[in-house]
Amino acid sequence: MLKPKVNFTDNDFVEGLKVGDDLVLKALYKKYYNLVLKLVVSNNGSSEAAQDVYQETIIILYEKCQDPEFKLSCQLQTYVYSVARNLWLKHLKKHGKTGELKEYHQDVFEDASSDTKTHLKKEESIDKVFKSLEELGEPCASLIKDFYIKKMNMEEISEKFGYTNADNAKNQKYKCLQRLKRLYFDNFTIVD
Amino acid sequence: MRTVDLFDNYLEGKLNAQELAAFELRASSDPVFQKAFEEHKTLVGILNASNERQVLKNKLKHIHSVEFGKEAKIISINKPEKLTKRIGKTFMVAASAAVIAVISTIALLSTGGYLLEKQDIKITDLGLEVAGLKSSQNAIVRKLNSKEDKPFAAANLEGSAFALNNSGYVITSWHMVNGADSIFIQNSTTERALTKIIFNDPALDIAVLKIENEEVSKAWQVPFTFNAKSAEVGEEVYTLGYPRQDVVYGEGSLSSLSGYSNDTAMYQVSIPVNPGNSGGPVLDSQGNIIGVIRGKLTTAEGTGFAVKSTQIIRSINSVEGETVKSELILNNTKSSLKKLKRSEQIKRINPYVFNVLVYKNN
């Protein structure tokens, strides 16, 4: 079967990610996987670790692209390599393995490290919210997730959880959210 | 309306111009209101972000499995060929297994220009072979039999097996006995006994062996049964096997209802398995057989795969040919292990779990 040969430029990739084009995402994923695989596997990592690092790298790039102001200030390949390299260095450090990294790309984009840091910080807060949700228990955790993540409306929630009406469900959601805030924030601000 | 609902409406863009102006005015003049709003926004933002990340992660996982999915491969858990004596064996086996794992990854990496070569471990021929496959008595074996008091020559491959019924049939992994010249089983209660292959299903990677000497199984009372129902994710499971000379117990839980590459004929179990565990039973807490250990992921520790008992039952029940069929009956007496403590269960099961020794002529 013949397939049209598509060569995306760096800019095509960035624009594609901005609009959430799945074909572009797929092409991007294919393009730099081997580079990151090489980096991780030849620096004490398994191919599974390489997969994790690479997927996290793509997520970082994807999220950066959601910022309308974002512009690549280096080659895309350099950006991907630098982010993946940062993530892998962090991983090695965490496991007490330091030393010279075998490199597979000639330049490293220094600013990538702040993007990596921002990403990991966000990941930490996500973990913290989910931990708090777990502590919150049921039905509160599901109620919060259904409203804020699944975007269910109060009528649907009321039906699902067996509340008599939407107002009642709203009241429950309020109580649950207050408890969640109390768990998540050290000093949470009470209004109402 | 509660302030929190106001926050939600603001974030969702549901406020009209007038409400919006009032909101912004209050936010700029009331620091408590503003701080509460910032917190609310942060929390809701994190919830949204987590969802977006999850959706993206799933997308990437999917892309990966489509584009590079077969790179990870299962290694069979039989012991590698061995040239050493029993002494120091555990160390040697562990060391050589590690070397093999490392070499295979690197070898693959170097052939494909660092792209791990696509590996398809699935056996395409789904046909069942029912045959008394020849287990020719080669020179080594004859020599062994004639000098019984001498130590036996080291087997080329070793693994595990367990009893299928009271008539001297045992089940093991096909990849272990495939191409064997002779196959022996042994454990602490059963002396080295010669077996022959009665049945195999390459697709499921199982083989049924029969002990040649009927005296050996005369007093057998197999305590476990094959579970005809699917096991549940999260169930506690355990295995007994022969990664070394003595039987070794390993426990964990059932992690997934599908195995490597989403193979629904297998379970994924979080039992630490090692070379030599192949062919061993996986039991649930009540002592029912739920599977046969087949392999593990080379890329991750603690990820074992087991062929489902439901698949084994189906496969064995589909055997044609009356003579074989009449003998190939899975033990169906009620499991006598249900109410026993784990250690008691193991005591009763151990006599029916065997170390398999495979000899190959070349």
CSV table of N, CA and C in Angstrom, one decimal, chain A residues 71-185:
chain,number,residue,atom,x,y,z
A,71,LYS,N,6.8,29.6,21.6
A,71,LYS,CA,7.6,29.5,20.4
A,71,LYS,C,8.8,28.7,20.6
A,72,LEU,N,9.2,27.8,19.7
A,72,LEU,CA,10.4,27.0,19.9
A,72,LEU,C,11.6,28.0,19.7
A,73,SER,N,12.5,27.9,20.7
A,73,SER,CA,13.7,28.8,20.4
A,73,SER,C,14.9,27.9,20.2
A,74,CYS,N,14.7,26.6,19.8
A,74,CYS,CA,15.8,25.8,19.4
A,74,CYS,C,15.2,24.8,18.4
A,75,GLN,N,16.0,23.9,17.9
A,75,GLN,CA,15.4,22.8,17.1
A,75,GLN,C,14.5,21.9,17.9
A,76,LEU,N,13.5,21.4,17.3
A,76,LEU,CA,12.5,20.5,18.0
A,76,LEU,C,13.3,19.3,18.6
A,77,GLN,N,14.2,18.8,17.8
A,77,GLN,CA,14.9,17.6,18.2
A,77,GLN,C,15.8,17.9,19.5
A,78,THR,N,16.4,19.1,19.5
A,78,THR,CA,17.2,19.5,20.6
A,78,THR,C,16.3,19.7,21.8
A,79,TYR,N,15.1,20.2,21.6
A,79,TYR,CA,14.1,20.4,22.7
A,79,TYR,C,13.8,19.1,23.3
A,80,VAL,N,13.3,18.1,22.5
A,80,VAL,CA,12.9,16.8,22.9
A,80,VAL,C,14.1,16.1,23.6
A,81,TYR,N,15.2,16.2,23.1
A,81,TYR,CA,16.4,15.5,23.7
A,81,TYR,C,16.7,16.1,25.0
A,82,SER,N,16.6,17.5,25.1
A,82,SER,CA,17.0,18.1,26.4
A,82,SER,C,16.0,17.8,27.5
A,83,VAL,N,14.7,17.8,27.1
A,83,VAL,CA,13.7,17.5,28.2
A,83,VAL,C,13.9,16.0,28.6
A,84,ALA,N,14.0,15.1,27.7
A,84,ALA,CA,14.2,13.7,28.0
A,84,ALA,C,15.4,13.5,28.9
A,85,ARG,N,16.5,14.2,28.5
A,85,ARG,CA,17.7,14.1,29.2
A,85,ARG,C,17.6,14.6,30.6
A,86,ASN,N,16.9,15.7,30.8
A,86,ASN,CA,16.6,16.2,32.2
A,86,ASN,C,15.8,15.2,33.0
A,87,LEU,N,14.8,14.6,32.4
A,87,LEU,CA,14.0,13.7,33.1
A,87,LEU,C,14.8,12.5,33.5
A,88,TRP,N,15.6,12.0,32.6
A,88,TRP,CA,16.4,10.8,32.9
A,88,TRP,C,17.5,11.1,33.9
A,89,LEU,N,18.1,12.3,33.9
A,89,LEU,CA,19.1,12.7,34.9
A,89,LEU,C,18.5,12.7,36.3
A,90,LYS,N,17.2,13.2,36.3
A,90,LYS,CA,16.5,13.3,37.6
A,90,LYS,C,16.3,11.9,38.1
A,91,HIS,N,15.9,11.0,37.2
A,91,HIS,CA,15.6,9.6,37.6
A,91,HIS,C,16.9,8.9,38.1
A,92,LEU,N,18.0,9.1,37.4
A,92,LEU,CA,19.2,8.5,37.9
A,92,LEU,C,19.7,9.1,39.2
A,93,LYS,N,19.5,10.4,39.4
A,93,LYS,CA,19.9,11.0,40.6
A,93,LYS,C,19.0,10.4,41.8
A,94,LYS,N,17.8,10.3,41.5
A,94,LYS,CA,16.9,9.8,42.5
A,94,LYS,C,17.3,8.4,43.0
A,95,HIS,N,17.8,7.6,42.1
A,95,HIS,CA,18.2,6.2,42.4
A,95,HIS,C,19.7,6.2,42.7
A,96,GLY,N,20.3,7.3,43.0
A,96,GLY,CA,21.7,7.3,43.5
A,96,GLY,C,22.7,7.0,42.4
A,97,LYS,N,22.3,7.1,41.1
A,97,LYS,CA,23.3,6.8,40.1
A,97,LYS,C,23.7,8.1,39.4
A,98,THR,N,24.9,8.5,39.6
A,98,THR,CA,25.3,9.7,38.9
A,98,THR,C,26.6,9.3,38.1
A,99,GLY,N,27.0,10.2,37.3
A,99,GLY,CA,28.2,9.9,36.5
A,99,GLY,C,28.0,10.5,35.1
A,100,GLU,N,29.0,10.3,34.2
A,100,GLU,CA,28.9,10.9,32.9
A,100,GLU,C,27.8,10.2,32.1
A,101,LEU,N,27.0,11.1,31.4
A,101,LEU,CA,26.0,10.6,30.6
A,101,LEU,C,26.5,10.3,29.2
A,102,LYS,N,26.2,9.2,28.6
A,102,LYS,CA,26.5,9.0,27.2
A,102,LYS,C,25.5,9.8,26.4
A,103,GLU,N,26.0,10.8,25.6
A,103,GLU,CA,25.2,11.7,24.9
A,103,GLU,C,24.9,11.2,23.4
A,104,TYR,N,23.8,11.6,22.9
A,104,TYR,CA,23.4,11.3,21.5
A,104,TYR,C,23.0,12.4,20.7
A,105,HIS,N,23.2,13.6,21.3
A,105,HIS,CA,22.8,14.8,20.5
A,105,HIS,C,23.8,15.9,20.9
A,106,GLN,N,24.2,16.7,19.9
A,106,GLN,CA,25.3,17.6,20.2
A,106,GLN,C,25.0,18.8,21.1
A,107,ASP,N,23.8,19.3,21.0
A,107,ASP,CA,23.6,20.4,21.9
A,107,ASP,C,22.3,20.2,22.8
A,108,VAL,N,22.4,20.9,23.9
A,108,VAL,CA,21.4,20.8,24.9
A,108,VAL,C,20.8,22.2,25.1
A,109,PHE,N,19.5,22.2,25.1
A,109,PHE,CA,18.8,23.5,25.3
A,109,PHE,C,18.6,23.7,26.8
A,110,GLU,N,19.3,24.7,27.4
A,110,GLU,CA,19.3,24.9,28.8
A,110,GLU,C,18.0,25.2,29.4
A,111,ASP,N,17.2,26.0,28.7
A,111,ASP,CA,15.9,26.4,29.2
A,111,ASP,C,14.9,25.3,29.5
A,112,ALA,N,15.2,24.1,28.8
A,112,ALA,CA,14.3,23.0,29.0
A,112,ALA,C,14.2,22.5,30.4
A,113,SER,N,15.3,22.8,31.2
A,113,SER,CA,15.2,22.3,32.6
A,113,SER,C,14.1,23.0,33.4
A,114,SER,N,13.8,24.2,33.1
A,114,SER,CA,12.8,24.9,33.8
A,114,SER,C,11.4,24.3,33.4
A,115,ASP,N,11.3,24.0,32.1
A,115,ASP,CA,10.0,23.3,31.7
A,115,ASP,C,9.8,22.0,32.4
A,116,THR,N,10.9,21.3,32.5
A,116,THR,CA,10.8,20.0,33.2
A,116,THR,C,10.4,20.2,34.6
A,117,LYS,N,11.0,21.1,35.3
A,117,LYS,CA,10.7,21.4,36.7
A,117,LYS,C,9.3,21.8,36.9
A,118,THR,N,8.8,22.7,36.0
A,118,THR,CA,7.4,23.1,36.1
A,118,THR,C,6.5,21.9,36.0
A,119,HIS,N,6.8,21.0,35.0
A,119,HIS,CA,6.0,19.8,34.7
A,119,HIS,C,6.0,18.9,36.0
A,120,LEU,N,7.1,18.7,36.5
A,120,LEU,CA,7.2,17.8,37.7
A,120,LEU,C,6.5,18.3,38.9
A,121,LYS,N,6.5,19.6,39.0
A,121,LYS,CA,5.8,20.3,40.1
A,121,LYS,C,4.3,20.1,40.0
A,122,LYS,N,3.8,20.2,38.7
A,122,LYS,CA,2.4,20.1,38.4
A,122,LYS,C,2.0,18.6,38.7
A,123,GLU,N,2.9,17.7,38.3
A,123,GLU,CA,2.6,16.3,38.6
A,123,GLU,C,2.5,16.0,40.1
A,124,GLU,N,3.4,16.7,40.8
A,124,GLU,CA,3.3,16.6,42.3
A,124,GLU,C,2.0,17.1,42.9
A,125,SER,N,1.5,18.2,42.3
A,125,SER,CA,0.3,18.7,42.9
A,125,SER,C,-0.9,17.8,42.5
A,126,ILE,N,-0.8,17.2,41.3
A,126,ILE,CA,-1.9,16.3,40.9
A,126,ILE,C,-1.9,15.1,41.8
A,127,ASP,N,-0.7,14.6,42.1
A,127,ASP,CA,-0.6,13.5,43.1
A,127,ASP,C,-1.2,13.9,44.4
A,128,LYS,N,-0.9,15.1,44.8
A,128,LYS,CA,-1.4,15.5,46.2
A,128,LYS,C,-2.9,15.6,46.2
A,129,VAL,N,-3.5,16.1,45.1
A,129,VAL,CA,-5.0,16.2,45.0
A,129,VAL,C,-5.6,14.8,45.1
A,130,PHE,N,-5.0,13.9,44.3
A,130,PHE,CA,-5.5,12.6,44.3
A,130,PHE,C,-5.4,11.9,45.6
A,131,LYS,N,-4.3,12.2,46.3
A,131,LYS,CA,-4.1,11.6,47.7
A,131,LYS,C,-5.2,12.2,48.6
A,132,SER,N,-5.5,13.5,48.5
A,132,SER,CA,-6.5,14.1,49.3
A,132,SER,C,-7.9,13.5,49.0
A,133,LEU,N,-8.1,13.3,47.7
A,133,LEU,CA,-9.4,12.7,47.3
A,133,LEU,C,-9.6,11.3,47.9
A,134,GLU,N,-8.4,10.6,47.9
A,134,GLU,CA,-8.5,9.2,48.5
A,134,GLU,C,-8.8,9.3,50.0
A,135,GLU,N,-8.2,10.3,50.6
A,135,GLU,CA,-8.5,10.5,52.0
A,135,GLU,C,-9.9,10.9,52.3
A,136,LEU,N,-10.4,11.6,51.4
A,136,LEU,CA,-11.8,12.1,51.5
A,136,LEU,C,-12.8,10.9,51.5
A,137,GLY,N,-12.5,9.9,50.8
A,137,GLY,CA,-13.3,8.7,50.7
A,137,GLY,C,-14.6,8.9,49.9
A,138,GLU,N,-15.4,7.9,49.8
A,138,GLU,CA,-16.6,7.9,49.0
A,138,GLU,C,-17.8,8.3,49.8
A,139,PRO,N,-18.8,8.9,49.3
A,139,PRO,CA,-19.0,9.2,47.8
A,139,PRO,C,-18.3,10.5,47.4
A,140,CYS,N,-17.7,11.2,48.4
A,140,CYS,CA,-17.2,12.5,48.1
A,140,CYS,C,-16.2,12.5,46.9
A,141,ALA,N,-15.2,11.6,46.9
A,141,ALA,CA,-14.2,11.6,45.9
A,141,ALA,C,-14.9,11.4,44.5
A,142,SER,N,-15.8,10.5,44.3
A,142,SER,CA,-16.5,10.3,43.0
A,142,SER,C,-17.3,11.5,42.6
A,143,LEU,N,-17.9,12.1,43.6
A,143,LEU,CA,-18.8,13.3,43.4
A,143,LEU,C,-17.9,14.4,42.8
A,144,ILE,N,-16.8,14.7,43.4
A,144,ILE,CA,-15.9,15.7,43.0
A,144,ILE,C,-15.4,15.4,41.5
A,145,LYS,N,-15.0,14.2,41.4
A,145,LYS,CA,-14.5,13.8,40.0
A,145,LYS,C,-15.5,13.9,39.0
A,146,ASP,N,-16.7,13.4,39.3
A,146,ASP,CA,-17.8,13.5,38.3
A,146,ASP,C,-18.1,14.9,37.9
A,147,PHE,N,-18.1,15.8,38.9
A,147,PHE,CA,-18.4,17.2,38.6
A,147,PHE,C,-17.3,17.9,37.9
A,148,TYR,N,-16.1,17.8,38.4
A,148,TYR,CA,-15.0,18.7,37.9
A,148,TYR,C,-14.2,18.0,36.8
A,149,ILE,N,-14.2,16.7,36.7
A,149,ILE,CA,-13.4,16.0,35.7
A,149,ILE,C,-14.3,15.5,34.6
A,150,LYS,N,-15.4,14.8,35.0
A,150,LYS,CA,-16.3,14.2,33.9
A,150,LYS,C,-17.3,15.3,33.5
A,151,LYS,N,-17.3,16.4,34.2
A,151,LYS,CA,-18.2,17.5,33.8
A,151,LYS,C,-19.7,17.1,33.8
A,152,MET,N,-20.1,16.2,34.7
A,152,MET,CA,-21.5,15.8,34.8
A,152,MET,C,-22.2,17.0,35.4
A,153,ASN,N,-23.5,17.2,35.1
A,153,ASN,CA,-24.2,18.3,35.7
A,153,ASN,C,-24.9,17.7,37.0
A,154,MET,N,-25.5,18.7,37.8
A,154,MET,CA,-26.0,18.3,39.1
A,154,MET,C,-27.2,17.3,39.0
A,155,GLU,N,-27.9,17.4,37.9
A,155,GLU,CA,-29.1,16.5,37.7
A,155,GLU,C,-28.5,15.1,37.6
A,156,GLU,N,-27.5,14.9,36.7
A,156,GLU,CA,-26.9,13.6,36.5
A,156,GLU,C,-26.3,13.0,37.8
A,157,ILE,N,-25.6,13.9,38.5
A,157,ILE,CA,-25.0,13.5,39.7
A,157,ILE,C,-26.0,13.1,40.8
A,158,SER,N,-27.1,13.9,40.8
A,158,SER,CA,-28.1,13.6,41.8
A,158,SER,C,-28.8,12.3,41.5
A,159,GLU,N,-28.9,12.0,40.3
A,159,GLU,CA,-29.5,10.7,39.9
A,159,GLU,C,-28.5,9.5,40.2
A,160,LYS,N,-27.3,9.7,39.9
A,160,LYS,CA,-26.3,8.7,40.1
A,160,LYS,C,-26.1,8.4,41.6
A,161,PHE,N,-26.1,9.4,42.4
A,161,PHE,CA,-25.8,9.1,43.8
A,161,PHE,C,-27.1,9.0,44.6
A,162,GLY,N,-28.2,9.1,44.0
A,162,GLY,CA,-29.5,8.9,44.6
A,162,GLY,C,-29.9,10.0,45.6
A,163,TYR,N,-29.5,11.3,45.2
A,163,TYR,CA,-30.0,12.4,46.0
A,163,TYR,C,-31.4,12.8,45.5
A,164,THR,N,-32.2,13.4,46.4
A,164,THR,CA,-33.6,13.6,46.1
A,164,THR,C,-33.7,14.7,45.0
A,165,ASN,N,-32.8,15.7,44.9
A,165,ASN,CA,-32.8,16.6,43.8
A,165,ASN,C,-31.5,17.2,43.6
A,166,ALA,N,-31.4,18.1,42.6
A,166,ALA,CA,-30.1,18.7,42.2
A,166,ALA,C,-29.5,19.6,43.3
A,167,ASP,N,-30.4,20.3,44.0
A,167,ASP,CA,-30.0,21.2,45.0
A,167,ASP,C,-29.3,20.4,46.1
A,168,ASN,N,-29.9,19.3,46.4
A,168,ASN,CA,-29.4,18.4,47.5
A,168,ASN,C,-27.9,18.0,47.1
A,169,ALA,N,-27.8,17.6,45.8
A,169,ALA,CA,-26.5,17.1,45.3
A,169,ALA,C,-25.5,18.3,45.3
A,170,LYS,N,-26.0,19.4,45.0
A,170,LYS,CA,-25.1,20.6,45.0
A,170,LYS,C,-24.6,20.9,46.4
A,171,ASN,N,-25.5,20.7,47.4
A,171,ASN,CA,-25.1,20.9,48.8
A,171,ASN,C,-24.0,19.9,49.2
A,172,GLN,N,-24.2,18.6,48.8
A,172,GLN,CA,-23.2,17.6,49.1
A,172,GLN,C,-21.9,17.9,48.4
A,173,LYS,N,-22.0,18.4,47.2
A,173,LYS,CA,-20.7,18.7,46.5
A,173,LYS,C,-20.0,19.8,47.2
A,174,TYR,N,-20.8,20.8,47.7
A,174,TYR,CA,-20.2,21.9,48.4
A,174,TYR,C,-19.4,21.4,49.6
A,175,LYS,N,-20.1,20.5,50.4
A,175,LYS,CA,-19.5,20.0,51.6
A,175,LYS,C,-18.2,19.2,51.3
A,176,CYS,N,-18.3,18.4,50.3
A,176,CYS,CA,-17.1,17.6,49.9
A,176,CYS,C,-16.0,18.5,49.4
A,177,LEU,N,-16.3,19.5,48.7
A,177,LEU,CA,-15.2,20.4,48.2
A,177,LEU,C,-14.6,21.1,49.3
A,178,GLN,N,-15.4,21.6,50.3
A,178,GLN,CA,-14.8,22.2,51.5
A,178,GLN,C,-13.8,21.3,52.2
A,179,ARG,N,-14.2,20.1,52.3
A,179,ARG,CA,-13.3,19.1,53.0
A,179,ARG,C,-12.1,18.8,52.2
A,180,LEU,N,-12.2,18.8,50.8
A,180,LEU,CA,-11.1,18.6,50.0
A,180,LEU,C,-10.1,19.7,50.1
A,181,LYS,N,-10.6,20.9,50.1
A,181,LYS,CA,-9.8,22.1,50.2
A,181,LYS,C,-9.0,22.1,51.6
A,182,ARG,N,-9.7,21.7,52.6
A,182,ARG,CA,-9.1,21.6,53.9
A,182,ARG,C,-7.9,20.6,53.9
A,183,LEU,N,-8.1,19.5,53.2
A,183,LEU,CA,-7.0,18.5,53.1
A,183,LEU,C,-5.9,19.0,52.2
A,184,TYR,N,-6.2,19.7,51.1
A,184,TYR,CA,-5.2,20.0,50.2
A,184,TYR,C,-4.4,21.3,50.5
A,185,PHE,N,-5.1,22.3,51.0
A,185,PHE,CA,-4.3,23.5,51.3
A,185,PHE,C,-4.0,23.5,52.8
